[in-house]
Amino acid sequence: MKFVILGKDGPEGAQKRPIYREAHLKRLEAWAQQGKIILAGPLTDKMGSLIVVEAESLEEVQAFAKDDPYTLFGVFQEVTIHPFLQVFPTANHSP
């Protein structure tokens, strides 16, 4: 099942982001090697980040987001997770 993680930056997010970027990317890479990261990156309006993942459950994604360095060290002030159904382009498998 796919999920969208939206991380909204806190007031000091822009200053903290470069400090914790390497650790954040290392965590993403670990999931990417398992085929769980579909796409990820910062929003260009400086509001935060978008991460689209493939996971077994909402709880798995919640745990992943909770332990992300950007969450732990205050880059993100708020994280929301939404189940996501890809309809275009056509997904390689059914939901």
GROMACS .gro file of C-alpha atoms in nm:
model
   95
    1MET     CA    1   0.000   0.000   0.000
    2LYS     CA    2   0.123   0.350  -0.080
    3PHE     CA    3   0.134   0.639   0.166
    4VAL     CA    4   0.217   1.009   0.142
    5ILE     CA    5   0.419   1.161   0.424
    6LEU     CA    6   0.398   1.539   0.449
    7GLY     CA    7   0.651   1.699   0.680
    8LYS     CA    8   0.577   2.064   0.755
    9ASP     CA    9   0.886   2.260   0.856
   10GLY     CA   10   0.897   2.432   1.191
   11PRO     CA   11   1.007   2.795   1.239
   12GLU     CA   12   1.374   2.688   1.248
   13GLY     CA   13   1.338   2.420   0.981
   14ALA     CA   14   1.542   2.603   0.718
   15GLN     CA   15   1.834   2.648   0.962
   16LYS     CA   16   1.817   2.290   1.096
   17ARG     CA   17   1.763   2.117   0.760
   18PRO     CA   18   2.131   2.127   0.646
   19ILE     CA   19   2.250   2.003   0.986
   20TYR     CA   20   2.038   1.686   0.977
   21ARG     CA   21   2.017   1.635   0.599
   22GLU     CA   22   2.282   1.360   0.579
   23ALA     CA   23   2.118   1.154   0.855
   24HIS     CA   24   1.774   1.207   0.696
   25LEU     CA   25   1.899   1.093   0.355
   26LYS     CA   26   2.073   0.792   0.508
   27ARG     CA   27   1.742   0.684   0.661
   28LEU     CA   28   1.564   0.732   0.327
   29GLU     CA   29   1.837   0.533   0.151
   30ALA     CA   30   1.784   0.238   0.385
   31TRP     CA   31   1.417   0.226   0.287
   32ALA     CA   32   1.499   0.290  -0.080
   33GLN     CA   33   1.722  -0.019  -0.083
   34GLN     CA   34   1.419  -0.217   0.032
   35GLY     CA   35   1.212  -0.074  -0.255
   36LYS     CA   36   0.991   0.127  -0.018
   37ILE     CA   37   1.068   0.483  -0.130
   38ILE     CA   38   0.882   0.589  -0.443
   39LEU     CA   39   0.990   0.954  -0.437
   40ALA     CA   40   1.099   1.214  -0.186
   41GLY     CA   41   1.209   1.573  -0.175
   42PRO     CA   42   1.161   1.921  -0.034
   43LEU     CA   43   0.871   2.138  -0.140
   44THR     CA   44   1.012   2.430  -0.335
   45ASP     CA   45   0.791   2.680  -0.152
   46LYS     CA   46   0.999   2.599   0.160
   47MET     CA   47   0.699   2.459   0.349
   48GLY     CA   48   0.850   2.116   0.412
   49SER     CA   49   0.890   1.782   0.238
   50LEU     CA   50   0.692   1.518   0.054
   51ILE     CA   51   0.776   1.148   0.073
   52VAL     CA   52   0.579   0.877  -0.106
   53VAL     CA   53   0.639   0.526   0.024
   54GLU     CA   54   0.523   0.169  -0.024
   55ALA     CA   55   0.467  -0.010   0.306
   56GLU     CA   56   0.275  -0.294   0.467
   57SER     CA   57   0.082  -0.077   0.711
   58LEU     CA   58   0.011   0.272   0.839
   59GLU     CA   59   0.185   0.176   1.164
   60GLU     CA   60   0.505   0.094   0.976
   61VAL     CA   61   0.500   0.437   0.809
   62GLN     CA   62   0.418   0.613   1.136
   63ALA     CA   63   0.719   0.449   1.302
   64PHE     CA   64   0.941   0.542   1.007
   65ALA     CA   65   0.829   0.907   1.016
   66LYS     CA   66   0.851   0.930   1.396
   67ASP     CA   67   1.215   0.818   1.397
   68ASP     CA   68   1.328   1.034   1.105
   69PRO     CA   69   1.601   1.282   1.204
   70TYR     CA   70   1.397   1.569   1.058
   71THR     CA   71   1.116   1.479   1.301
   72LEU     CA   72   1.341   1.401   1.598
   73PHE     CA   73   1.542   1.724   1.575
   74GLY     CA   74   1.267   1.972   1.491
   75VAL     CA   75   1.309   2.031   1.120
   76PHE     CA   76   0.948   1.915   1.090
   77GLN     CA   77   0.702   2.067   1.334
   78GLU     CA   78   0.419   1.853   1.200
   79VAL     CA   79   0.402   1.526   1.009
   80THR     CA   80   0.087   1.392   0.847
   81ILE     CA   81   0.050   1.057   0.675
   82HIS     CA   82  -0.216   0.972   0.421
   83PRO     CA   83  -0.298   0.645   0.241
   84PHE     CA   84  -0.251   0.700  -0.131
   85LEU     CA   85  -0.395   0.530  -0.438
   86GLN     CA   86  -0.192   0.584  -0.752
   87VAL     CA   87  -0.416   0.601  -1.059
   88PHE     CA   88  -0.184   0.777  -1.304
   89PRO     CA   89   0.042   0.677  -1.448
   90THR     CA   90  -0.101   0.332  -1.416
   91ALA     CA   91   0.056   0.149  -1.124
   92ASN     CA   92   0.234  -0.179  -1.201
   93HIS     CA   93   0.006  -0.365  -0.962
   94SER     CA   94  -0.340  -0.328  -0.816
   95PRO     CA   95  -0.395  -0.177  -0.468
   0.00000   0.00000   0.00000
